[in-house]
PQR file with spaces between the fields and no chain letter, atoms N, CA, C, O and H, PARSE charges and radii, in Angstrom:
ATOM       1  N    ASP     1      36.462  -84.430   34.020 -0.4000 1.5000
ATOM       2  CA   ASP     1      36.444  -84.744   32.598 -0.0000 2.0000
ATOM       3  C    ASP     1      37.408  -85.904   32.332  0.5500 1.7000
ATOM       4  O    ASP     1      38.587  -85.828   32.675 -0.5500 1.4000
ATOM       5  N    VAL     2      36.905  -86.960   31.728 -0.4000 1.5000
ATOM       6  CA   VAL     2      37.681  -88.178   31.495 -0.0000 2.0000
ATOM       7  C    VAL     2      38.883  -87.910   30.599  0.5500 1.7000
ATOM       8  O    VAL     2      39.976  -88.410   30.865 -0.5500 1.4000
ATOM       9  H    VAL     2      35.947  -87.022   31.450  0.4000 1.0000
ATOM      10  N    CYS     3      38.695  -87.130   29.549 -0.4000 1.5000
ATOM      11  CA   CYS     3      39.803  -86.836   28.624 -0.0000 2.0000
ATOM      12  C    CYS     3      40.922  -86.084   29.333  0.5500 1.7000
ATOM      13  O    CYS     3      42.101  -86.345   29.094 -0.5500 1.4000
ATOM      14  H    CYS     3      37.807  -86.723   29.333  0.4000 1.0000
ATOM      15  N    SER     4      40.556  -85.161   30.193 -0.4000 1.5000
ATOM      16  CA   SER     4      41.557  -84.390   30.931 -0.0000 2.0000
ATOM      17  C    SER     4      42.374  -85.299   31.848  0.5500 1.7000
ATOM      18  O    SER     4      43.596  -85.170   31.925 -0.5500 1.4000
ATOM      19  H    SER     4      39.598  -84.949   30.386  0.4000 1.0000
ATOM      20  N    LEU     5      41.702  -86.212   32.539 -0.4000 1.5000
ATOM      21  CA   LEU     5      42.413  -87.146   33.420 -0.0000 2.0000
ATOM      22  C    LEU     5      43.330  -88.060   32.621  0.5500 1.7000
ATOM      23  O    LEU     5      44.450  -88.347   33.045 -0.5500 1.4000
ATOM      24  H    LEU     5      40.709  -86.317   32.476  0.4000 1.0000
ATOM      25  N    TYR     6      42.857  -88.518   31.469 -0.4000 1.5000
ATOM      26  CA   TYR     6      43.663  -89.392   30.612 -0.0000 2.0000
ATOM      27  C    TYR     6      44.915  -88.657   30.151  0.5500 1.7000
ATOM      28  O    TYR     6      46.004  -89.232   30.142 -0.5500 1.4000
ATOM      29  H    TYR     6      41.947  -88.286   31.125  0.4000 1.0000
ATOM      30  N    ARG     7      44.768  -87.399   29.769 -0.4000 1.5000
ATOM      31  CA   ARG     7      45.896  -86.594   29.312 -0.0000 2.0000
ATOM      32  C    ARG     7      46.907  -86.401   30.453  0.5500 1.7000
ATOM      33  O    ARG     7      48.116  -86.483   30.233 -0.5500 1.4000
ATOM      34  H    ARG     7      43.883  -86.933   29.777  0.4000 1.0000
ATOM      35  N    GLN     8      46.418  -86.151   31.647 -0.4000 1.5000
ATOM      36  CA   GLN     8      47.307  -85.991   32.803 -0.0000 2.0000
ATOM      37  C    GLN     8      48.056  -87.286   33.080  0.5500 1.7000
ATOM      38  O    GLN     8      49.248  -87.260   33.388 -0.5500 1.4000
ATOM      39  H    GLN     8      45.437  -86.085   31.826  0.4000 1.0000
ATOM      40  N    ASP     9      47.367  -88.418   32.975 -0.4000 1.5000
ATOM      41  CA   ASP     9      48.020  -89.714   33.173 -0.0000 2.0000
ATOM      42  C    ASP     9      49.133  -89.915   32.157  0.5500 1.7000
ATOM      43  O    ASP     9      50.213  -90.398   32.498 -0.5500 1.4000
ATOM      44  H    ASP     9      46.399  -88.439   32.725  0.4000 1.0000
ATOM      45  N    GLN    10      48.868  -89.544   30.907 -0.4000 1.5000
ATOM      46  CA   GLN    10      49.887  -89.679   29.867 -0.0000 2.0000
ATOM      47  C    GLN    10      51.097  -88.806   30.173  0.5500 1.7000
ATOM      48  O    GLN    10      52.236  -89.230   29.977 -0.5500 1.4000
ATOM      49  H    GLN    10      47.991  -89.151   30.630  0.4000 1.0000
ATOM      50  N    GLU    11      50.859  -87.596   30.651 -0.4000 1.5000
ATOM      51  CA   GLU    11      51.959  -86.685   30.968 -0.0000 2.0000
ATOM      52  C    GLU    11      52.795  -87.226   32.125  0.5500 1.7000
ATOM      53  O    GLU    11      54.022  -87.137   32.104 -0.5500 1.4000
ATOM      54  H    GLU    11      49.934  -87.251   30.811  0.4000 1.0000
ATOM      55  N    VAL    12      52.133  -87.784   33.127 -0.4000 1.5000
ATOM      56  CA   VAL    12      52.854  -88.359   34.264 -0.0000 2.0000
ATOM      57  C    VAL    12      53.685  -89.556   33.809  0.5500 1.7000
ATOM      58  O    VAL    12      54.853  -89.675   34.178 -0.5500 1.4000
ATOM      59  H    VAL    12      51.136  -87.856   33.144  0.4000 1.0000
ATOM      60  N    CYS    13      53.093  -90.436   33.015 -0.4000 1.5000
ATOM      61  CA   CYS    13      53.821  -91.607   32.511 -0.0000 2.0000
ATOM      62  C    CYS    13      55.012  -91.181   31.663  0.5500 1.7000
ATOM      63  O    CYS    13      56.095  -91.753   31.782 -0.5500 1.4000
ATOM      64  H    CYS    13      52.144  -90.340   32.716  0.4000 1.0000
ATOM      65  N    ALA    14      54.819  -90.184   30.810 -0.4000 1.5000
ATOM      66  CA   ALA    14      55.914  -89.699   29.963 -0.0000 2.0000
ATOM      67  C    ALA    14      57.042  -89.135   30.816  0.5500 1.7000
ATOM      68  O    ALA    14      58.214  -89.377   30.526 -0.5500 1.4000
ATOM      69  H    ALA    14      53.939  -89.720   30.713  0.4000 1.0000
ATOM      70  N    ALA    15      56.709  -88.393   31.853 -0.4000 1.5000
ATOM      71  CA   ALA    15      57.735  -87.818   32.728 -0.0000 2.0000
ATOM      72  C    ALA    15      58.513  -88.916   33.451  0.5500 1.7000
ATOM      73  O    ALA    15      59.736  -88.837   33.566 -0.5500 1.4000
ATOM      74  H    ALA    15      55.757  -88.196   32.088  0.4000 1.0000
ATOM      75  N    ILE    16      57.815  -89.930   33.934 -0.4000 1.5000
ATOM      76  CA   ILE    16      58.481  -91.034   34.633 -0.0000 2.0000
ATOM      77  C    ILE    16      59.402  -91.790   33.684  0.5500 1.7000
ATOM      78  O    ILE    16      60.552  -92.069   34.022 -0.5500 1.4000
ATOM      79  H    ILE    16      56.821  -89.994   33.841  0.4000 1.0000
ATOM      80  N    LEU    17      58.900  -92.122   32.498 -0.4000 1.5000
ATOM      81  CA   LEU    17      59.711  -92.875   31.539 -0.0000 2.0000
ATOM      82  C    LEU    17      60.918  -92.069   31.079  0.5500 1.7000
ATOM      83  O    LEU    17      62.005  -92.626   30.925 -0.5500 1.4000
ATOM      84  H    LEU    17      57.965  -91.895   32.223  0.4000 1.0000
ATOM      85  N    CYS    18      60.747  -90.771   30.857 -0.4000 1.5000
ATOM      86  CA   CYS    18      61.887  -89.923   30.466 -0.0000 2.0000
ATOM      87  C    CYS    18      62.921  -89.861   31.585  0.5500 1.7000
ATOM      88  O    CYS    18      64.121  -89.800   31.318 -0.5500 1.4000
ATOM      89  H    CYS    18      59.864  -90.319   30.982  0.4000 1.0000
ATOM      90  N    SER    19      62.469  -89.874   32.820 -0.4000 1.5000
ATOM      91  CA   SER    19      63.397  -89.860   33.955 -0.0000 2.0000
ATOM      92  C    SER    19      64.161  -91.171   34.073  0.5500 1.7000
ATOM      93  O    SER    19      65.282  -91.195   34.581 -0.5500 1.4000
ATOM      94  H    SER    19      61.494  -89.923   33.037  0.4000 1.0000
ATOM      95  N    LEU    20      63.561  -92.260   33.607 -0.4000 1.5000
ATOM      96  CA   LEU    20      64.220  -93.568   33.669 -0.0000 2.0000
ATOM      97  C    LEU    20      65.251  -93.776   32.558  0.5500 1.7000
ATOM      98  O    LEU    20      66.098  -94.662   32.670 -0.5500 1.4000
ATOM      99  H    LEU    20      62.651  -92.240   33.195  0.4000 1.0000
ATOM     100  N    LEU    21      65.195  -92.983   31.494 -0.4000 1.5000
ATOM     101  CA   LEU    21      66.091  -93.188   30.354 -0.0000 2.0000
ATOM     102  C    LEU    21      67.575  -93.210   30.723  0.5500 1.7000
ATOM     103  O    LEU    21      68.290  -94.092   30.248 -0.5500 1.4000
ATOM     104  H    LEU    21      64.506  -92.263   31.403  0.4000 1.0000
ATOM     105  N    PRO    22      68.074  -92.279   31.549 -0.5600 1.5000
ATOM     106  CA   PRO    22      69.504  -92.352   31.905  0.2800 2.0000
ATOM     107  C    PRO    22      69.878  -93.668   32.590  0.5500 1.7000
ATOM     108  O    PRO    22      70.958  -94.210   32.354 -0.5500 1.4000
ATOM     109  N    SER    23      68.992  -94.174   33.432 -0.4000 1.5000
ATOM     110  CA   SER    23      69.262  -95.450   34.109 -0.0000 2.0000
ATOM     111  C    SER    23      69.306  -96.591   33.110  0.5500 1.7000
ATOM     112  O    SER    23      70.150  -97.482   33.208 -0.5500 1.4000
ATOM     113  H    SER    23      68.115  -93.734   33.624  0.4000 1.0000
ATOM     114  N    ILE    24      68.398  -96.560   32.154 -0.4000 1.5000
ATOM     115  CA   ILE    24      68.356  -97.612   31.142 -0.0000 2.0000
ATOM     116  C    ILE    24      69.615  -97.572   30.288  0.5500 1.7000
ATOM     117  O    ILE    24      70.185  -98.613   29.963 -0.5500 1.4000
ATOM     118  H    ILE    24      67.713  -95.836   32.074  0.4000 1.0000
ATOM     119  N    ARG    25      70.048  -96.367   29.924 -0.4000 1.5000
ATOM     120  CA   ARG    25      71.274  -96.241   29.130 -0.0000 2.0000
ATOM     121  C    ARG    25      72.475  -96.796   29.894  0.5500 1.7000
ATOM     122  O    ARG    25      73.312  -97.490   29.318 -0.5500 1.4000
ATOM     123  H    ARG    25      69.585  -95.521   30.187  0.4000 1.0000
ATOM     124  N    CYS    26      72.558  -96.493   31.177 -0.4000 1.5000
ATOM     125  CA   CYS    26      73.678  -96.987   31.997 -0.0000 2.0000
ATOM     126  C    CYS    26      73.667  -98.506   32.078  0.5500 1.7000
ATOM     127  O    CYS    26      74.722  -99.136   32.014 -0.5500 1.4000
ATOM     128  H    CYS    26      71.878  -95.929   31.645  0.4000 1.0000
ATOM     129  N    LEU    27      72.497  -99.096   32.218 -0.4000 1.5000
ATOM     130  CA   LEU    27      72.409 -100.555   32.289 -0.0000 2.0000
ATOM     131  C    LEU    27      72.874 -101.188   30.989  0.5500 1.7000
ATOM     132  O    LEU    27      73.478 -102.260   30.998 -0.5500 1.4000
ATOM     133  H    LEU    27      71.639  -98.584   32.270  0.4000 1.0000
ATOM     134  N    GLY    28      72.598 -100.534   29.880 -0.4000 1.5000
ATOM     135  CA   GLY    28      73.010 -101.062   28.587 -0.0000 2.0000
ATOM     136  C    GLY    28      74.507 -100.981   28.362  0.5500 1.7000
ATOM     137  O    GLY    28      75.054 -101.750   27.572 -0.5500 1.4000
ATOM     138  H    GLY    28      72.108  -99.662   29.873  0.4000 1.0000
ATOM     139  N    ARG    29      75.176 -100.068   29.040 -0.4000 1.5000
ATOM     140  CA   ARG    29      76.619  -99.870   28.866 -0.0000 2.0000
ATOM     141  C    ARG    29      77.457 -100.654   29.863  0.5500 1.7000
ATOM     142  O    ARG    29      78.676 -100.745   29.713 -0.5500 1.4000
ATOM     143  H    ARG    29      74.731  -99.443   29.682  0.4000 1.0000
ATOM     144  N    THR    30      76.826 -101.213   30.862 -0.4000 1.5000
ATOM     145  CA   THR    30      77.562 -101.913   31.906 -0.0000 2.0000
ATOM     146  C    THR    30      78.168 -103.199   31.358  0.5500 1.7000
ATOM     147  O    THR    30      77.442 -104.080   30.898 -0.5500 1.4000
ATOM     148  H    THR    30      75.836 -101.140   30.983  0.4000 1.0000
ATOM     149  N    PRO    31      79.509 -103.317   31.405 -0.5600 1.5000
ATOM     150  CA   PRO    31      80.126 -104.556   30.925  0.2800 2.0000
ATOM     151  C    PRO    31      79.824 -105.705   31.886  0.5500 1.7000
ATOM     152  O    PRO    31      79.815 -105.507   33.101 -0.5500 1.4000
ATOM     153  N    PRO    32      79.581 -106.886   31.359 -0.5600 1.5000
ATOM     154  CA   PRO    32      79.272 -108.016   32.242  0.2800 2.0000
ATOM     155  C    PRO    32      80.502 -108.438   33.050  0.5500 1.7000
ATOM     156  O    PRO    32      81.557 -108.734   32.490 -0.5500 1.4000
ATOM     157  N    VAL    33      80.350 -108.458   34.338 -0.4000 1.5000
ATOM     158  CA   VAL    33      81.378 -108.946   35.254 -0.0000 2.0000
ATOM     159  C    VAL    33      80.747 -110.121   35.982  0.5500 1.7000
ATOM     160  O    VAL    33      79.632 -110.011   36.492 -0.5500 1.4000
ATOM     161  H    VAL    33      79.492 -108.217   34.793  0.4000 1.0000
ATOM     162  N    SER    34      81.447 -111.237   36.032 -0.4000 1.5000
ATOM     163  CA   SER    34      80.850 -112.470   36.550 -0.0000 2.0000
ATOM     164  C    SER    34      80.213 -112.297   37.925  0.5500 1.7000
ATOM     165  O    SER    34      79.169 -112.891   38.197 -0.5500 1.4000
ATOM     166  H    SER    34      82.352 -111.326   35.618  0.4000 1.0000
ATOM     167  N    GLU    35      80.825 -111.491   38.798 -0.4000 1.5000
ATOM     168  CA   GLU    35      80.267 -111.314   40.144 -0.0000 2.0000
ATOM     169  C    GLU    35      78.971 -110.514   40.104  0.5500 1.7000
ATOM     170  O    GLU    35      78.082 -110.717   40.931 -0.5500 1.4000
ATOM     171  H    GLU    35      81.672 -111.009   38.578  0.4000 1.0000
ATOM     172  N    GLN    36      78.868 -109.613   39.149 -0.4000 1.5000
ATOM     173  CA   GLN    36      77.729 -108.707   39.114 -0.0000 2.0000
ATOM     174  C    GLN    36      76.619 -109.164   38.174  0.5500 1.7000
ATOM     175  O    GLN    36      75.559 -108.539   38.137 -0.5500 1.4000
ATOM     176  H    GLN    36      79.590 -109.448   38.477  0.4000 1.0000
ATOM     177  N    GLU    37      76.828 -110.223   37.422 -0.4000 1.5000
ATOM     178  CA   GLU    37      75.840 -110.645   36.424 -0.0000 2.0000
ATOM     179  C    GLU    37      74.479 -110.953   37.045  0.5500 1.7000
ATOM     180  O    GLU    37      73.451 -110.537   36.510 -0.5500 1.4000
ATOM     181  H    GLU    37      77.688 -110.731   37.452  0.4000 1.0000
ATOM     182  N    ASP    38      74.459 -111.672   38.157 -0.4000 1.5000
ATOM     183  CA   ASP    38      73.188 -112.013   38.799 -0.0000 2.0000
ATOM     184  C    ASP    38      72.476 -110.765   39.301  0.5500 1.7000
ATOM     185  O    ASP    38      71.266 -110.615   39.133 -0.5500 1.4000
ATOM     186  H    ASP    38      75.294 -112.010   38.591  0.4000 1.0000
ATOM     187  N    GLU    39      73.243 -109.871   39.920 -0.4000 1.5000
ATOM     188  CA   GLU    39      72.651 -108.644   40.446 -0.0000 2.0000
ATOM     189  C    GLU    39      72.116 -107.770   39.309  0.5500 1.7000
ATOM     190  O    GLU    39      71.025 -107.209   39.417 -0.5500 1.4000
ATOM     191  H    GLU    39      74.226 -109.993   40.057  0.4000 1.0000
ATOM     192  N    MET    40      72.881 -107.656   38.223 -0.4000 1.5000
ATOM     193  CA   MET    40      72.443 -106.847   37.089 -0.0000 2.0000
ATOM     194  C    MET    40      71.211 -107.465   36.427  0.5500 1.7000
ATOM     195  O    MET    40      70.318 -106.742   35.987 -0.5500 1.4000
ATOM     196  H    MET    40      73.767 -108.111   38.135  0.4000 1.0000
ATOM     197  N    ALA    41      71.158 -108.777   36.354 -0.4000 1.5000
ATOM     198  CA   ALA    41      69.987 -109.445   35.785 -0.0000 2.0000
ATOM     199  C    ALA    41      68.750 -109.136   36.626  0.5500 1.7000
ATOM     200  O    ALA    41      67.666 -108.905   36.090 -0.5500 1.4000
ATOM     201  H    ALA    41      71.884 -109.365   36.711  0.4000 1.0000
ATOM     202  N    HIS    42      68.924 -109.135   37.943 -0.4000 1.5000
ATOM     203  CA   HIS    42      67.816 -108.814   38.844 -0.0000 2.0000
ATOM     204  C    HIS    42      67.373 -107.363   38.642  0.5500 1.7000
ATOM     205  O    HIS    42      66.177 -107.083   38.566 -0.5500 1.4000
ATOM     206  H    HIS    42      69.805 -109.323   38.377  0.4000 1.0000
ATOM     207  N    ILE    43      68.328 -106.450   38.554 -0.4000 1.5000
ATOM     208  CA   ILE    43      68.014 -105.032   38.368 -0.0000 2.0000
ATOM     209  C    ILE    43      67.294 -104.818   37.040  0.5500 1.7000
ATOM     210  O    ILE    43      66.293 -104.104   36.980 -0.5500 1.4000
ATOM     211  H    ILE    43      69.300 -106.677   38.615  0.4000 1.0000
ATOM     212  N    LYS    44      67.802 -105.436   35.981 -0.4000 1.5000
ATOM     213  CA   LYS    44      67.165 -105.292   34.670 -0.0000 2.0000
ATOM     214  C    LYS    44      65.747 -105.861   34.691  0.5500 1.7000
ATOM     215  O    LYS    44      64.836 -105.274   34.107 -0.5500 1.4000
ATOM     216  H    LYS    44      68.615 -106.016   36.030  0.4000 1.0000
ATOM     217  N    GLY    45      65.557 -106.989   35.356 -0.4000 1.5000
ATOM     218  CA   GLY    45      64.227 -107.580   35.459 -0.0000 2.0000
ATOM     219  C    GLY    45      63.265 -106.685   36.224  0.5500 1.7000
ATOM     220  O    GLY    45      62.109 -106.525   35.832 -0.5500 1.4000
ATOM     221  H    GLY    45      66.297 -107.465   35.831  0.4000 1.0000
ATOM     222  N    ALA    46      63.747 -106.104   37.318 -0.4000 1.5000
ATOM     223  CA   ALA    46      62.900 -105.204   38.104 -0.0000 2.0000
ATOM     224  C    ALA    46      62.530 -103.966   37.295  0.5500 1.7000
ATOM     225  O    ALA    46      61.390 -103.505   37.345 -0.5500 1.4000
ATOM     226  H    ALA    46      64.686 -106.235   37.636  0.4000 1.0000
ATOM     227  N    LEU    47      63.490 -103.431   36.553 -0.4000 1.5000
ATOM     228  CA   LEU    47      63.227 -102.256   35.730 -0.0000 2.0000
ATOM     229  C    LEU    47      62.227 -102.576   34.618  0.5500 1.7000
ATOM     230  O    LEU    47      61.339 -101.774   34.329 -0.5500 1.4000
ATOM     231  H    LEU    47      64.416 -103.806   36.513  0.4000 1.0000
ATOM     232  N    LEU    48      62.370 -103.738   34.001 -0.4000 1.5000
ATOM     233  CA   LEU    48      61.414 -104.143   32.966 -0.0000 2.0000
ATOM     234  C    LEU    48      60.010 -104.316   33.537  0.5500 1.7000
ATOM     235  O    LEU    48      59.021 -104.001   32.875 -0.5500 1.4000
ATOM     236  H    LEU    48      63.091 -104.389   34.235  0.4000 1.0000
ATOM     237  N    LYS    49      59.928 -104.816   34.760 -0.4000 1.5000
ATOM     238  CA   LYS    49      58.621 -104.983   35.399 -0.0000 2.0000
ATOM     239  C    LYS    49      57.960 -103.623   35.613  0.5500 1.7000
ATOM     240  O    LYS    49      56.759 -103.467   35.394 -0.5500 1.4000
ATOM     241  H    LYS    49      60.731 -105.072   35.298  0.4000 1.0000
ATOM     242  N    VAL    50      58.752 -102.640   36.043 -0.4000 1.5000
ATOM     243  CA   VAL    50      58.218 -101.289   36.249 -0.0000 2.0000
ATOM     244  C    VAL    50      57.754 -100.699   34.921  0.5500 1.7000
ATOM     245  O    VAL    50      56.659 -100.146   34.826 -0.5500 1.4000
ATOM     246  H    VAL    50      59.728 -102.766   36.222  0.4000 1.0000
ATOM     247  N    ILE    51      58.600 -100.823   33.897 -0.4000 1.5000
ATOM     248  CA   ILE    51      58.272 -100.242   32.595 -0.0000 2.0000
ATOM     249  C    ILE    51      57.055 -100.924   31.976  0.5500 1.7000
ATOM     250  O    ILE    51      56.259 -100.272   31.301 -0.5500 1.4000
ATOM     251  H    ILE    51      59.490 -101.272   33.975  0.4000 1.0000
ATOM     252  N    SER    52      56.907 -102.217   32.197 -0.4000 1.5000
ATOM     253  CA   SER    52      55.763 -102.929   31.612 -0.0000 2.0000
ATOM     254  C    SER    52      54.437 -102.438   32.187  0.5500 1.7000
ATOM     255  O    SER    52      53.383 -102.644   31.584 -0.5500 1.4000
ATOM     256  H    SER    52      57.554 -102.746   32.745  0.4000 1.0000
ATOM     257  N    GLY    53      54.485 -101.798   33.340 -0.4000 1.5000
ATOM     258  CA   GLY    53      53.278 -101.229   33.927 -0.0000 2.0000
ATOM     259  C    GLY    53      52.743 -100.038   33.154  0.5500 1.7000
ATOM     260  O    GLY    53      51.595  -99.631   33.337 -0.5500 1.4000
ATOM     261  H    GLY    53      55.340 -101.631   33.830  0.4000 1.0000
ATOM     262  N    PHE    54      53.576  -99.485   32.294 -0.4000 1.5000
ATOM     263  CA   PHE    54      53.160  -98.332   31.509 -0.0000 2.0000
ATOM     264  C    PHE    54      52.643  -98.783   30.178  0.5500 1.7000
ATOM     265  O    PHE    54      52.239  -97.956   29.360 -0.5500 1.4000
ATOM     266  H    PHE    54      54.508  -99.815   32.145  0.4000 1.0000
């Protein structure tokens, strides 16, 4: 049943996104340190790429 599969997909996506919330909160609280700015920019970009898939 197409509706059932769609609902399951939504539940899986919701579970993944809810699991990512703590990581997103931590990234938002990280103070910029000149040595880590490039690495944090890369991490944030990778995370945004993953989230954009949803």
